[in-house]
Amino acid sequence: MRSYEAVTRIDASAEEVWRHLVDVGSWRDWDSGVDRVEGRVALGERLTLYATMIRSRPFTVTVTELRPREAMRWRGGLPFGLAVIERTYGLDAQEDGSTVLTVREDQTGPLAWVTERATPDLNPSFRQFCAGIKARAERQAASPSG
C-alpha cells in the first residue's frame, strides 16, 4: 500500500472550510494544484480532476462518502478492485473555532503497483492544496461579508 497525506490547521469554521472543499468548480481560482474539476460533488457522482502536476492524465473518481463539515471520500482506480485509489478529505472542528483538514490518499489492491508507478509523489501537491484552501477559507472567514 502506498499513501500520501497532508494536514493543516485552518483558522476558520468547519462549515467555512467545507464550503470551499465541495465547491470543486472554484478550485482553479485558488492555489489548489488542480487546473479544473468536471462534475459535481454528490454521493455516487463521478468527478474528473485535471491536476497541475499530471496535466496529461486526468483522474476520474466516484464520490463514495459525504458527511457535511466532516468528510468527503472519493474512489477510483482499476476495474474489479485490482487497484483502488481512495482519497479522503477529513475535517476536524476544534474547540477554538478552527478546523484541522487532513487530505489523504491510499493506493491498495493486487495491482496497486500499476497506479503507484504512474503516480508521482503527491505529498507536495497535497501540501499545496492545504495551503491554498487555508488561505482562501481564512480570508473569507475574516471578511465582514463572509
mmCIF file of N, CA and C in Angstrom:
data_model
loop_
_atom_site.group_PDB
_atom_site.id
_atom_site.type_symbol
_atom_site.label_atom_id
_atom_site.label_comp_id
_atom_site.label_asym_id
_atom_site.label_seq_id
_atom_site.Cartn_x
_atom_site.Cartn_y
_atom_site.Cartn_z
ATOM 1 N N MET A 1 0.840 -1.173 0.000
ATOM 2 C CA MET A 1 0.000 0.000 0.000
ATOM 3 C C MET A 1 0.891 1.245 0.000
ATOM 4 N N ARG A 2 0.491 2.214 -0.792
ATOM 5 C CA ARG A 2 1.197 3.497 -0.836
ATOM 6 C C ARG A 2 0.220 4.569 -0.374
ATOM 7 N N SER A 3 0.704 5.504 0.444
ATOM 8 C CA SER A 3 -0.148 6.561 0.979
ATOM 9 C C SER A 3 0.531 7.912 0.872
ATOM 10 N N TYR A 4 -0.296 8.934 0.762
ATOM 11 C CA TYR A 4 0.155 10.326 0.766
ATOM 12 C C TYR A 4 -0.751 11.063 1.735
ATOM 13 N N GLU A 5 -0.205 12.106 2.387
ATOM 14 C CA GLU A 5 -1.036 12.823 3.346
ATOM 15 C C GLU A 5 -0.483 14.217 3.617
ATOM 16 N N ALA A 6 -1.393 15.144 3.840
ATOM 17 C CA ALA A 6 -1.041 16.488 4.304
ATOM 18 C C ALA A 6 -2.105 16.920 5.300
ATOM 19 N N VAL A 7 -1.666 17.671 6.299
ATOM 20 C CA VAL A 7 -2.564 18.141 7.359
ATOM 21 C C VAL A 7 -2.278 19.613 7.603
ATOM 22 N N THR A 8 -3.343 20.398 7.818
ATOM 23 C CA THR A 8 -3.164 21.804 8.171
ATOM 24 C C THR A 8 -4.273 22.246 9.116
ATOM 25 N N ARG A 9 -3.942 23.213 9.939
ATOM 26 C CA ARG A 9 -4.933 23.822 10.839
ATOM 27 C C ARG A 9 -5.367 25.132 10.180
ATOM 28 N N ILE A 10 -6.671 25.306 10.050
ATOM 29 C CA ILE A 10 -7.232 26.475 9.373
ATOM 30 C C ILE A 10 -8.030 27.297 10.373
ATOM 31 N N ASP A 11 -7.725 28.592 10.439
ATOM 32 C CA ASP A 11 -8.450 29.476 11.352
ATOM 33 C C ASP A 11 -9.774 29.895 10.731
ATOM 34 N N ALA A 12 -10.643 28.910 10.578
ATOM 35 C CA ALA A 12 -11.994 29.101 10.042
ATOM 36 C C ALA A 12 -12.823 27.907 10.495
ATOM 37 N N SER A 13 -14.121 28.093 10.521
ATOM 38 C CA SER A 13 -15.012 27.020 10.963
ATOM 39 C C SER A 13 -15.024 25.855 9.962
ATOM 40 N N ALA A 14 -15.432 24.709 10.436
ATOM 41 C CA ALA A 14 -15.553 23.546 9.550
ATOM 42 C C ALA A 14 -16.567 23.836 8.445
ATOM 43 N N GLU A 15 -17.594 24.603 8.762
ATOM 44 C CA GLU A 15 -18.593 24.972 7.754
ATOM 45 C C GLU A 15 -17.966 25.800 6.629
ATOM 46 N N GLU A 16 -17.109 26.755 6.999
ATOM 47 C CA GLU A 16 -16.429 27.597 6.002
ATOM 48 C C GLU A 16 -15.478 26.756 5.147
ATOM 49 N N VAL A 17 -14.705 25.888 5.766
ATOM 50 C CA VAL A 17 -13.766 25.037 5.032
ATOM 51 C C VAL A 17 -14.542 24.091 4.111
ATOM 52 N N TRP A 18 -15.618 23.513 4.621
ATOM 53 C CA TRP A 18 -16.438 22.592 3.827
ATOM 54 C C TRP A 18 -16.983 23.286 2.575
ATOM 55 N N ARG A 19 -17.414 24.511 2.735
ATOM 56 C CA ARG A 19 -17.972 25.276 1.607
ATOM 57 C C ARG A 19 -16.962 25.357 0.463
ATOM 58 N N HIS A 20 -15.712 25.606 0.770
ATOM 59 C CA HIS A 20 -14.668 25.699 -0.257
ATOM 60 C C HIS A 20 -14.267 24.309 -0.778
ATOM 61 N N LEU A 21 -14.300 23.332 0.101
ATOM 62 C CA LEU A 21 -13.906 21.978 -0.276
ATOM 63 C C LEU A 21 -14.858 21.386 -1.311
ATOM 64 N N VAL A 22 -16.147 21.526 -1.110
ATOM 65 C CA VAL A 22 -17.109 20.900 -2.030
ATOM 66 C C VAL A 22 -17.392 21.748 -3.262
ATOM 67 N N ASP A 23 -16.909 22.978 -3.293
ATOM 68 C CA ASP A 23 -17.073 23.836 -4.473
ATOM 69 C C ASP A 23 -15.919 23.566 -5.431
ATOM 70 N N VAL A 24 -15.873 22.341 -5.977
ATOM 71 C CA VAL A 24 -14.742 21.915 -6.799
ATOM 72 C C VAL A 24 -14.596 22.751 -8.075
ATOM 73 N N GLY A 25 -15.666 23.373 -8.527
ATOM 74 C CA GLY A 25 -15.591 24.232 -9.707
ATOM 75 C C GLY A 25 -14.729 25.456 -9.486
ATOM 76 N N SER A 26 -14.555 25.860 -8.226
ATOM 77 C CA SER A 26 -13.739 27.047 -7.929
ATOM 78 C C SER A 26 -12.303 26.696 -7.535
ATOM 79 N N TRP A 27 -11.965 25.419 -7.465
ATOM 80 C CA TRP A 27 -10.611 25.044 -7.062
ATOM 81 C C TRP A 27 -9.561 25.701 -7.940
ATOM 82 N N ARG A 28 -9.847 25.893 -9.203
ATOM 83 C CA ARG A 28 -8.880 26.503 -10.120
ATOM 84 C C ARG A 28 -8.641 27.975 -9.771
ATOM 85 N N ASP A 29 -9.553 28.590 -9.020
ATOM 86 C CA ASP A 29 -9.456 30.011 -8.676
ATOM 87 C C ASP A 29 -8.507 30.287 -7.511
ATOM 88 N N TRP A 30 -8.090 29.275 -6.802
ATOM 89 C CA TRP A 30 -7.124 29.439 -5.728
ATOM 90 C C TRP A 30 -6.027 28.399 -5.921
ATOM 91 N N ASP A 31 -4.964 28.521 -5.209
ATOM 92 C CA ASP A 31 -3.767 27.702 -5.420
ATOM 93 C C ASP A 31 -3.980 26.277 -4.907
ATOM 94 N N SER A 32 -4.819 25.515 -5.626
ATOM 95 C CA SER A 32 -5.194 24.174 -5.174
ATOM 96 C C SER A 32 -4.321 23.073 -5.758
ATOM 97 N N GLY A 33 -3.567 23.385 -6.816
ATOM 98 C CA GLY A 33 -2.822 22.350 -7.511
ATOM 99 C C GLY A 33 -3.673 21.603 -8.523
ATOM 100 N N VAL A 34 -4.896 22.107 -8.742
ATOM 101 C CA VAL A 34 -5.826 21.487 -9.684
ATOM 102 C C VAL A 34 -6.210 22.523 -10.739
ATOM 103 N N ASP A 35 -6.048 22.152 -12.018
ATOM 104 C CA ASP A 35 -6.422 23.054 -13.108
ATOM 105 C C ASP A 35 -7.933 23.164 -13.252
ATOM 106 N N ARG A 36 -8.606 22.017 -13.146
ATOM 107 C CA ARG A 36 -10.071 22.039 -13.204
ATOM 108 C C ARG A 36 -10.621 20.702 -12.737
ATOM 109 N N VAL A 37 -11.910 20.742 -12.369
ATOM 110 C CA VAL A 37 -12.634 19.537 -11.980
ATOM 111 C C VAL A 37 -13.942 19.545 -12.754
ATOM 112 N N GLU A 38 -14.234 18.443 -13.410
ATOM 113 C CA GLU A 38 -15.505 18.303 -14.120
ATOM 114 C C GLU A 38 -16.414 17.411 -13.294
ATOM 115 N N GLY A 39 -17.688 17.796 -13.198
ATOM 116 C CA GLY A 39 -18.648 17.030 -12.422
ATOM 117 C C GLY A 39 -19.079 17.820 -11.203
ATOM 118 N N ARG A 40 -19.946 17.202 -10.429
ATOM 119 C CA ARG A 40 -20.429 17.863 -9.211
ATOM 120 C C ARG A 40 -20.279 16.926 -8.028
ATOM 121 N N VAL A 41 -20.112 17.521 -6.868
ATOM 122 C CA VAL A 41 -19.939 16.741 -5.652
ATOM 123 C C VAL A 41 -21.318 16.312 -5.153
ATOM 124 N N ALA A 42 -21.605 15.031 -5.299
ATOM 125 C CA ALA A 42 -22.826 14.407 -4.790
ATOM 126 C C ALA A 42 -22.533 12.913 -4.672
ATOM 127 N N LEU A 43 -23.129 12.284 -3.708
ATOM 128 C CA LEU A 43 -22.897 10.868 -3.474
ATOM 129 C C LEU A 43 -23.179 10.060 -4.738
ATOM 130 N N GLY A 44 -22.217 9.233 -5.145
ATOM 131 C CA GLY A 44 -22.357 8.398 -6.330
ATOM 132 C C GLY A 44 -21.988 9.077 -7.639
ATOM 133 N N GLU A 45 -21.737 10.384 -7.620
ATOM 134 C CA GLU A 45 -21.390 11.127 -8.837
ATOM 135 C C GLU A 45 -19.920 10.924 -9.183
ATOM 136 N N ARG A 46 -19.639 11.026 -10.475
ATOM 137 C CA ARG A 46 -18.256 10.918 -10.952
ATOM 138 C C ARG A 46 -17.669 12.308 -11.146
ATOM 139 N N LEU A 47 -16.400 12.438 -10.782
ATOM 140 C CA LEU A 47 -15.640 13.674 -10.960
ATOM 141 C C LEU A 47 -14.398 13.343 -11.776
ATOM 142 N N THR A 48 -13.999 14.270 -12.628
ATOM 143 C CA THR A 48 -12.737 14.129 -13.347
ATOM 144 C C THR A 48 -11.857 15.301 -12.968
ATOM 145 N N LEU A 49 -10.682 14.999 -12.414
ATOM 146 C CA LEU A 49 -9.731 16.010 -11.961
ATOM 147 C C LEU A 49 -8.590 16.133 -12.948
ATOM 148 N N TYR A 50 -8.209 17.373 -13.201
ATOM 149 C CA TYR A 50 -7.052 17.682 -14.023
ATOM 150 C C TYR A 50 -6.053 18.367 -13.102
ATOM 151 N N ALA A 51 -5.109 17.592 -12.593
ATOM 152 C CA ALA A 51 -4.130 18.101 -11.630
ATOM 153 C C ALA A 51 -3.008 18.830 -12.353
ATOM 154 N N THR A 52 -2.506 19.881 -11.733
ATOM 155 C CA THR A 52 -1.415 20.670 -12.303
ATOM 156 C C THR A 52 -0.180 19.818 -12.543
ATOM 157 N N MET A 53 0.131 18.913 -11.623
ATOM 158 C CA MET A 53 1.371 18.142 -11.740
ATOM 159 C C MET A 53 1.277 16.976 -12.728
ATOM 160 N N ILE A 54 0.048 16.593 -13.140
ATOM 161 C CA ILE A 54 -0.121 15.499 -14.102
ATOM 162 C C ILE A 54 -1.163 15.938 -15.136
ATOM 163 N N ARG A 55 -0.894 17.018 -15.835
ATOM 164 C CA ARG A 55 -1.878 17.583 -16.764
ATOM 165 C C ARG A 55 -2.291 16.618 -17.879
ATOM 166 N N SER A 56 -1.397 15.738 -18.274
ATOM 167 C CA SER A 56 -1.668 14.853 -19.406
ATOM 168 C C SER A 56 -2.569 13.663 -19.048
ATOM 169 N N ARG A 57 -2.832 13.465 -17.755
ATOM 170 C CA ARG A 57 -3.587 12.288 -17.340
ATOM 171 C C ARG A 57 -4.663 12.648 -16.321
ATOM 172 N N PRO A 58 -5.889 12.916 -16.804
ATOM 173 C CA PRO A 58 -6.966 13.213 -15.855
ATOM 174 C C PRO A 58 -7.259 11.999 -14.969
ATOM 175 N N PHE A 59 -7.818 12.271 -13.813
ATOM 176 C CA PHE A 59 -8.075 11.261 -12.796
ATOM 177 C C PHE A 59 -9.578 11.255 -12.542
ATOM 178 N N THR A 60 -10.245 10.117 -12.808
ATOM 179 C CA THR A 60 -11.688 10.024 -12.619
ATOM 180 C C THR A 60 -11.985 9.228 -11.360
ATOM 181 N N VAL A 61 -12.885 9.775 -10.550
ATOM 182 C CA VAL A 61 -13.247 9.163 -9.269
ATOM 183 C C VAL A 61 -14.760 9.193 -9.104
ATOM 184 N N THR A 62 -15.229 8.420 -8.145
ATOM 185 C CA THR A 62 -16.638 8.443 -7.748
ATOM 186 C C THR A 62 -16.702 8.916 -6.308
ATOM 187 N N VAL A 63 -17.642 9.797 -6.014
ATOM 188 C CA VAL A 63 -17.831 10.283 -4.643
ATOM 189 C C VAL A 63 -18.520 9.162 -3.859
ATOM 190 N N THR A 64 -17.828 8.633 -2.847
ATOM 191 C CA THR A 64 -18.348 7.490 -2.092
ATOM 192 C C THR A 64 -18.807 7.845 -0.677
ATOM 193 N N GLU A 65 -18.437 9.029 -0.215
ATOM 194 C CA GLU A 65 -18.860 9.442 1.126
ATOM 195 C C GLU A 65 -18.930 10.957 1.182
ATOM 196 N N LEU A 66 -20.007 11.450 1.770
ATOM 197 C CA LEU A 66 -20.172 12.883 2.019
ATOM 198 C C LEU A 66 -20.793 13.044 3.401
ATOM 199 N N ARG A 67 -20.040 13.611 4.312
ATOM 200 C CA ARG A 67 -20.556 13.953 5.639
ATOM 201 C C ARG A 67 -20.262 15.430 5.837
ATOM 202 N N PRO A 68 -21.242 16.287 5.558
ATOM 203 C CA PRO A 68 -21.005 17.734 5.610
ATOM 204 C C PRO A 68 -20.259 18.172 6.870
ATOM 205 N N ARG A 69 -19.239 19.001 6.634
ATOM 206 C CA ARG A 69 -18.389 19.582 7.667
ATOM 207 C C ARG A 69 -17.518 18.542 8.372
ATOM 208 N N GLU A 70 -17.496 17.285 7.841
ATOM 209 C CA GLU A 70 -16.686 16.234 8.460
ATOM 210 C C GLU A 70 -15.788 15.493 7.473
ATOM 211 N N ALA A 71 -16.356 14.986 6.370
ATOM 212 C CA ALA A 71 -15.541 14.164 5.477
ATOM 213 C C ALA A 71 -16.131 14.047 4.080
ATOM 214 N N MET A 72 -15.222 13.933 3.116
ATOM 215 C CA MET A 72 -15.577 13.614 1.744
ATOM 216 C C MET A 72 -14.571 12.558 1.289
ATOM 217 N N ARG A 73 -15.093 11.514 0.616
ATOM 218 C CA ARG A 73 -14.215 10.425 0.164
ATOM 219 C C ARG A 73 -14.508 10.130 -1.307
ATOM 220 N N TRP A 74 -13.424 9.921 -2.047
ATOM 221 C CA TRP A 74 -13.513 9.579 -3.471
ATOM 222 C C TRP A 74 -12.814 8.251 -3.682
ATOM 223 N N ARG A 75 -13.298 7.524 -4.707
ATOM 224 C CA ARG A 75 -12.672 6.242 -5.039
ATOM 225 C C ARG A 75 -12.492 6.135 -6.548
ATOM 226 N N GLY A 76 -11.322 5.673 -6.940
ATOM 227 C CA GLY A 76 -11.013 5.458 -8.347
ATOM 228 C C GLY A 76 -10.086 4.273 -8.465
ATOM 229 N N GLY A 77 -9.511 4.081 -9.650
ATOM 230 C CA GLY A 77 -8.556 3.001 -9.834
ATOM 231 C C GLY A 77 -8.931 2.100 -10.985
ATOM 232 N N LEU A 78 -8.449 0.868 -10.918
ATOM 233 C CA LEU A 78 -8.688 -0.113 -11.969
ATOM 234 C C LEU A 78 -9.954 -0.919 -11.685
ATOM 235 N N PRO A 79 -10.583 -1.467 -12.725
ATOM 236 C CA PRO A 79 -11.815 -2.254 -12.530
ATOM 237 C C PRO A 79 -11.610 -3.441 -11.585
ATOM 238 N N PHE A 80 -12.712 -3.873 -10.998
ATOM 239 C CA PHE A 80 -12.770 -5.066 -10.138
ATOM 240 C C PHE A 80 -11.899 -4.960 -8.893
ATOM 241 N N GLY A 81 -11.535 -3.741 -8.506
ATOM 242 C CA GLY A 81 -10.727 -3.562 -7.307
ATOM 243 C C GLY A 81 -9.286 -4.022 -7.444
ATOM 244 N N LEU A 82 -8.830 -4.179 -8.680
ATOM 245 C CA LEU A 82 -7.456 -4.619 -8.884
ATOM 246 C C LEU A 82 -6.448 -3.596 -8.374
ATOM 247 N N ALA A 83 -6.807 -2.331 -8.496
ATOM 248 C CA ALA A 83 -6.030 -1.236 -7.898
ATOM 249 C C ALA A 83 -7.051 -0.206 -7.459
ATOM 250 N N VAL A 84 -7.040 0.134 -6.197
ATOM 251 C CA VAL A 84 -8.012 1.059 -5.633
ATOM 252 C C VAL A 84 -7.280 2.303 -5.145
ATOM 253 N N ILE A 85 -7.779 3.439 -5.583
ATOM 254 C CA ILE A 85 -7.263 4.721 -5.112
ATOM 255 C C ILE A 85 -8.386 5.364 -4.314
ATOM 256 N N GLU A 86 -8.120 5.608 -3.044
ATOM 257 C CA GLU A 86 -9.137 6.216 -2.196
ATOM 258 C C GLU A 86 -8.569 7.500 -1.599
ATOM 259 N N ARG A 87 -9.252 8.601 -1.886
ATOM 260 C CA ARG A 87 -8.824 9.903 -1.371
ATOM 261 C C ARG A 87 -9.861 10.396 -0.377
ATOM 262 N N THR A 88 -9.374 10.815 0.783
ATOM 263 C CA THR A 88 -10.248 11.292 1.851
ATOM 264 C C THR A 88 -9.854 12.704 2.249
ATOM 265 N N TYR A 89 -10.861 13.547 2.384
ATOM 266 C CA TYR A 89 -10.705 14.899 2.914
ATOM 267 C C TYR A 89 -11.439 14.894 4.251
ATOM 268 N N GLY A 90 -10.693 14.988 5.349
ATOM 269 C CA GLY A 90 -11.299 14.951 6.672
ATOM 270 C C GLY A 90 -11.211 16.303 7.353
ATOM 271 N N LEU A 91 -12.313 16.730 7.955
ATOM 272 C CA LEU A 91 -12.357 17.993 8.696
ATOM 273 C C LEU A 91 -12.636 17.681 10.162
ATOM 274 N N ASP A 92 -11.834 18.261 11.035
ATOM 275 C CA ASP A 92 -11.988 18.067 12.471
ATOM 276 C C ASP A 92 -12.141 19.439 13.116
ATOM 277 N N ALA A 93 -13.384 19.783 13.470
ATOM 278 C CA ALA A 93 -13.671 21.072 14.104
ATOM 279 C C ALA A 93 -13.020 21.111 15.489
ATOM 280 N N GLN A 94 -12.330 22.204 15.769
ATOM 281 C CA GLN A 94 -11.639 22.376 17.044
ATOM 282 C C GLN A 94 -12.460 23.266 17.983
ATOM 283 N N GLU A 95 -12.224 23.137 19.276
ATOM 284 C CA GLU A 95 -12.966 23.921 20.268
ATOM 285 C C GLU A 95 -12.770 25.420 20.101
ATOM 286 N N ASP A 96 -11.623 25.833 19.561
ATOM 287 C CA ASP A 96 -11.346 27.264 19.400
ATOM 288 C C ASP A 96 -11.960 27.849 18.118
ATOM 289 N N GLY A 97 -12.721 27.040 17.386
ATOM 290 C CA GLY A 97 -13.370 27.527 16.162
ATOM 291 C C GLY A 97 -12.577 27.258 14.894
ATOM 292 N N SER A 98 -11.360 26.757 15.036
ATOM 293 C CA SER A 98 -10.560 26.418 13.854
ATOM 294 C C SER A 98 -10.914 25.010 13.383
ATOM 295 N N THR A 99 -10.305 24.611 12.279
ATOM 296 C CA THR A 99 -10.565 23.289 11.700
ATOM 297 C C THR A 99 -9.245 22.668 11.274
ATOM 298 N N VAL A 100 -9.072 21.402 11.574
ATOM 299 C CA VAL A 100 -7.913 20.661 11.080
ATOM 300 C C VAL A 100 -8.376 19.892 9.848
ATOM 301 N N LEU A 101 -7.717 20.162 8.729
ATOM 302 C CA LEU A 101 -8.008 19.486 7.469
ATOM 303 C C LEU A 101 -6.921 18.456 7.193
ATOM 304 N N THR A 102 -7.334 17.226 6.906
ATOM 305 C CA THR A 102 -6.415 16.160 6.513
ATOM 306 C C THR A 102 -6.809 15.690 5.118
ATOM 307 N N VAL A 103 -5.837 15.690 4.212
ATOM 308 C CA VAL A 103 -6.032 15.156 2.867
ATOM 309 C C VAL A 103 -5.154 13.914 2.780
ATOM 310 N N ARG A 104 -5.782 12.788 2.438
ATOM 311 C CA ARG A 104 -5.031 11.522 2.418
ATOM 312 C C ARG A 104 -5.453 10.698 1.208
ATOM 313 N N GLU A 105 -4.491 10.026 0.606
ATOM 314 C CA GLU A 105 -4.786 9.087 -0.473
ATOM 315 C C GLU A 105 -4.070 7.784 -0.191
ATOM 316 N N ASP A 106 -4.818 6.687 -0.310
ATOM 317 C CA ASP A 106 -4.265 5.339 -0.157
ATOM 318 C C ASP A 106 -4.453 4.599 -1.471
ATOM 319 N N GLN A 107 -3.417 3.903 -1.896
ATOM 320 C CA GLN A 107 -3.468 3.090 -3.109
ATOM 321 C C GLN A 107 -3.270 1.641 -2.691
ATOM 322 N N THR A 108 -4.295 0.815 -2.940
ATOM 323 C CA THR A 108 -4.272 -0.576 -2.499
ATOM 324 C C THR A 108 -4.730 -1.495 -3.633
ATOM 325 N N GLY A 109 -4.693 -2.791 -3.383
ATOM 326 C CA GLY A 109 -5.168 -3.791 -4.339
ATOM 327 C C GLY A 109 -4.027 -4.586 -4.935
ATOM 328 N N PRO A 110 -4.352 -5.751 -5.523
ATOM 329 C CA PRO A 110 -3.317 -6.631 -6.054
ATOM 330 C C PRO A 110 -2.476 -6.015 -7.174
ATOM 331 N N LEU A 111 -3.043 -5.057 -7.910
ATOM 332 C CA LEU A 111 -2.273 -4.394 -8.969
ATOM 333 C C LEU A 111 -1.984 -2.926 -8.620
ATOM 334 N N ALA A 112 -1.929 -2.623 -7.336
ATOM 335 C CA ALA A 112 -1.660 -1.245 -6.908
ATOM 336 C C ALA A 112 -0.333 -0.742 -7.444
ATOM 337 N N TRP A 113 0.599 -1.631 -7.695
ATOM 338 C CA TRP A 113 1.902 -1.215 -8.224
ATOM 339 C C TRP A 113 1.742 -0.485 -9.554
ATOM 340 N N VAL A 114 0.683 -0.792 -10.305
ATOM 341 C CA VAL A 114 0.452 -0.101 -11.579
ATOM 342 C C VAL A 114 0.175 1.381 -11.331
ATOM 343 N N THR A 115 -0.711 1.676 -10.394
ATOM 344 C CA THR A 115 -1.020 3.079 -10.089
ATOM 345 C C THR A 115 0.141 3.744 -9.368
ATOM 346 N N GLU A 116 0.839 2.994 -8.534
ATOM 347 C CA GLU A 116 1.990 3.556 -7.825
ATOM 348 C C GLU A 116 3.064 4.017 -8.802
ATOM 349 N N ARG A 117 3.335 3.210 -9.821
ATOM 350 C CA ARG A 117 4.358 3.568 -10.815
ATOM 351 C C ARG A 117 3.946 4.779 -11.630
ATOM 352 N N ALA A 118 2.648 4.941 -11.852
ATOM 353 C CA ALA A 118 2.157 6.038 -12.692
ATOM 354 C C ALA A 118 1.900 7.315 -11.905
ATOM 355 N N THR A 119 2.013 7.259 -10.589
ATOM 356 C CA THR A 119 1.698 8.410 -9.743
ATOM 357 C C THR A 119 2.962 9.004 -9.145
ATOM 358 N N PRO A 120 3.199 10.292 -9.391
ATOM 359 C CA PRO A 120 4.349 10.933 -8.734
ATOM 360 C C PRO A 120 4.052 11.131 -7.243
ATOM 361 N N ASP A 121 5.032 11.568 -6.503
ATOM 362 C CA ASP A 121 4.848 11.869 -5.082
ATOM 363 C C ASP A 121 3.782 12.956 -4.948
ATOM 364 N N LEU A 122 2.658 12.620 -4.339
ATOM 365 C CA LEU A 122 1.550 13.571 -4.202
ATOM 366 C C LEU A 122 1.649 14.451 -2.957
ATOM 367 N N ASN A 123 2.601 14.162 -2.070
ATOM 368 C CA ASN A 123 2.699 14.947 -0.841
ATOM 369 C C ASN A 123 2.869 16.447 -1.108
ATOM 370 N N PRO A 124 3.747 16.877 -2.032
ATOM 371 C CA PRO A 124 3.855 18.319 -2.303
ATOM 372 C C PRO A 124 2.537 18.914 -2.831
ATOM 373 N N SER A 125 1.839 18.172 -3.684
ATOM 374 C CA SER A 125 0.564 18.643 -4.213
ATOM 375 C C SER A 125 -0.478 18.762 -3.101
ATOM 376 N N PHE A 126 -0.509 17.803 -2.195
ATOM 377 C CA PHE A 126 -1.461 17.848 -1.085
ATOM 378 C C PHE A 126 -1.141 19.018 -0.149
ATOM 379 N N ARG A 127 0.153 19.270 0.075
ATOM 380 C CA ARG A 127 0.533 20.422 0.910
ATOM 381 C C ARG A 127 0.110 21.723 0.240
ATOM 382 N N GLN A 128 0.267 21.811 -1.088
ATOM 383 C CA GLN A 128 -0.163 22.992 -1.835
ATOM 384 C C GLN A 128 -1.676 23.178 -1.706
ATOM 385 N N PHE A 129 -2.419 22.087 -1.843
ATOM 386 C CA PHE A 129 -3.870 22.139 -1.710
ATOM 387 C C PHE A 129 -4.256 22.666 -0.323
ATOM 388 N N CYS A 130 -3.644 22.106 0.715
ATOM 389 C CA CYS A 130 -3.952 22.533 2.094
ATOM 390 C C CYS A 130 -3.625 24.007 2.308
ATOM 391 N N ALA A 131 -2.484 24.454 1.808
ATOM 392 C CA ALA A 131 -2.112 25.867 1.956
ATOM 393 C C ALA A 131 -3.090 26.759 1.199
ATOM 394 N N GLY A 132 -3.522 26.321 0.024
ATOM 395 C CA GLY A 132 -4.448 27.113 -0.775
ATOM 396 C C GLY A 132 -5.821 27.242 -0.141
ATOM 397 N N ILE A 133 -6.375 26.135 0.346
ATOM 398 C CA ILE A 133 -7.700 26.200 0.962
ATOM 399 C C ILE A 133 -7.625 26.930 2.302
ATOM 400 N N LYS A 134 -6.505 26.805 2.999
ATOM 401 C CA LYS A 134 -6.305 27.537 4.257
ATOM 402 C C LYS A 134 -6.361 29.043 3.995
ATOM 403 N N ALA A 135 -5.602 29.500 3.009
ATOM 404 C CA ALA A 135 -5.586 30.936 2.693
ATOM 405 C C ALA A 135 -6.974 31.413 2.267
ATOM 406 N N ARG A 136 -7.639 30.633 1.440
ATOM 407 C CA ARG A 136 -8.964 31.013 0.928
ATOM 408 C C ARG A 136 -9.993 31.075 2.060
ATOM 409 N N ALA A 137 -10.052 30.025 2.884
ATOM 410 C CA ALA A 137 -11.039 29.966 3.965
ATOM 411 C C ALA A 137 -10.764 31.020 5.026
ATOM 412 N N GLU A 138 -9.502 31.235 5.373
ATOM 413 C CA GLU A 138 -9.175 32.239 6.386
ATOM 414 C C GLU A 138 -9.491 33.647 5.882
ATOM 415 N N ARG A 139 -9.233 33.909 4.619
ATOM 416 C CA ARG A 139 -9.547 35.215 4.030
ATOM 417 C C ARG A 139 -11.066 35.443 4.058
ATOM 418 N N GLN A 140 -11.828 34.428 3.676
ATOM 419 C CA GLN A 140 -13.290 34.553 3.671
ATOM 420 C C GLN A 140 -13.834 34.684 5.093
ATOM 421 N N ALA A 141 -13.275 33.933 6.026
ATOM 422 C CA ALA A 141 -13.736 33.982 7.415
ATOM 423 C C ALA A 141 -13.467 35.353 8.034
ATOM 424 N N ALA A 142 -12.387 35.997 7.630
ATOM 425 C CA ALA A 142 -12.029 37.318 8.175
ATOM 426 C C ALA A 142 -12.796 38.449 7.505
ATOM 427 N N SER A 143 -13.378 38.179 6.348
ATOM 428 C CA SER A 143 -14.113 39.204 5.601
ATOM 429 C C SER A 143 -15.453 39.480 6.285
ATOM 430 N N PRO A 144 -15.817 40.765 6.415
ATOM 431 C CA PRO A 144 -17.096 41.094 7.047
ATOM 432 C C PRO A 144 -18.297 40.483 6.332
ATOM 433 N N SER A 145 -18.196 40.298 5.011
ATOM 434 C CA SER A 145 -19.323 39.737 4.264
ATOM 435 C C SER A 145 -19.286 38.209 4.259
ATOM 436 N N GLY A 146 -18.192 37.612 4.792
ATOM 437 C CA GLY A 146 -18.098 36.167 4.878
ATOM 438 C C GLY A 146 -17.684 35.620 3.590
#
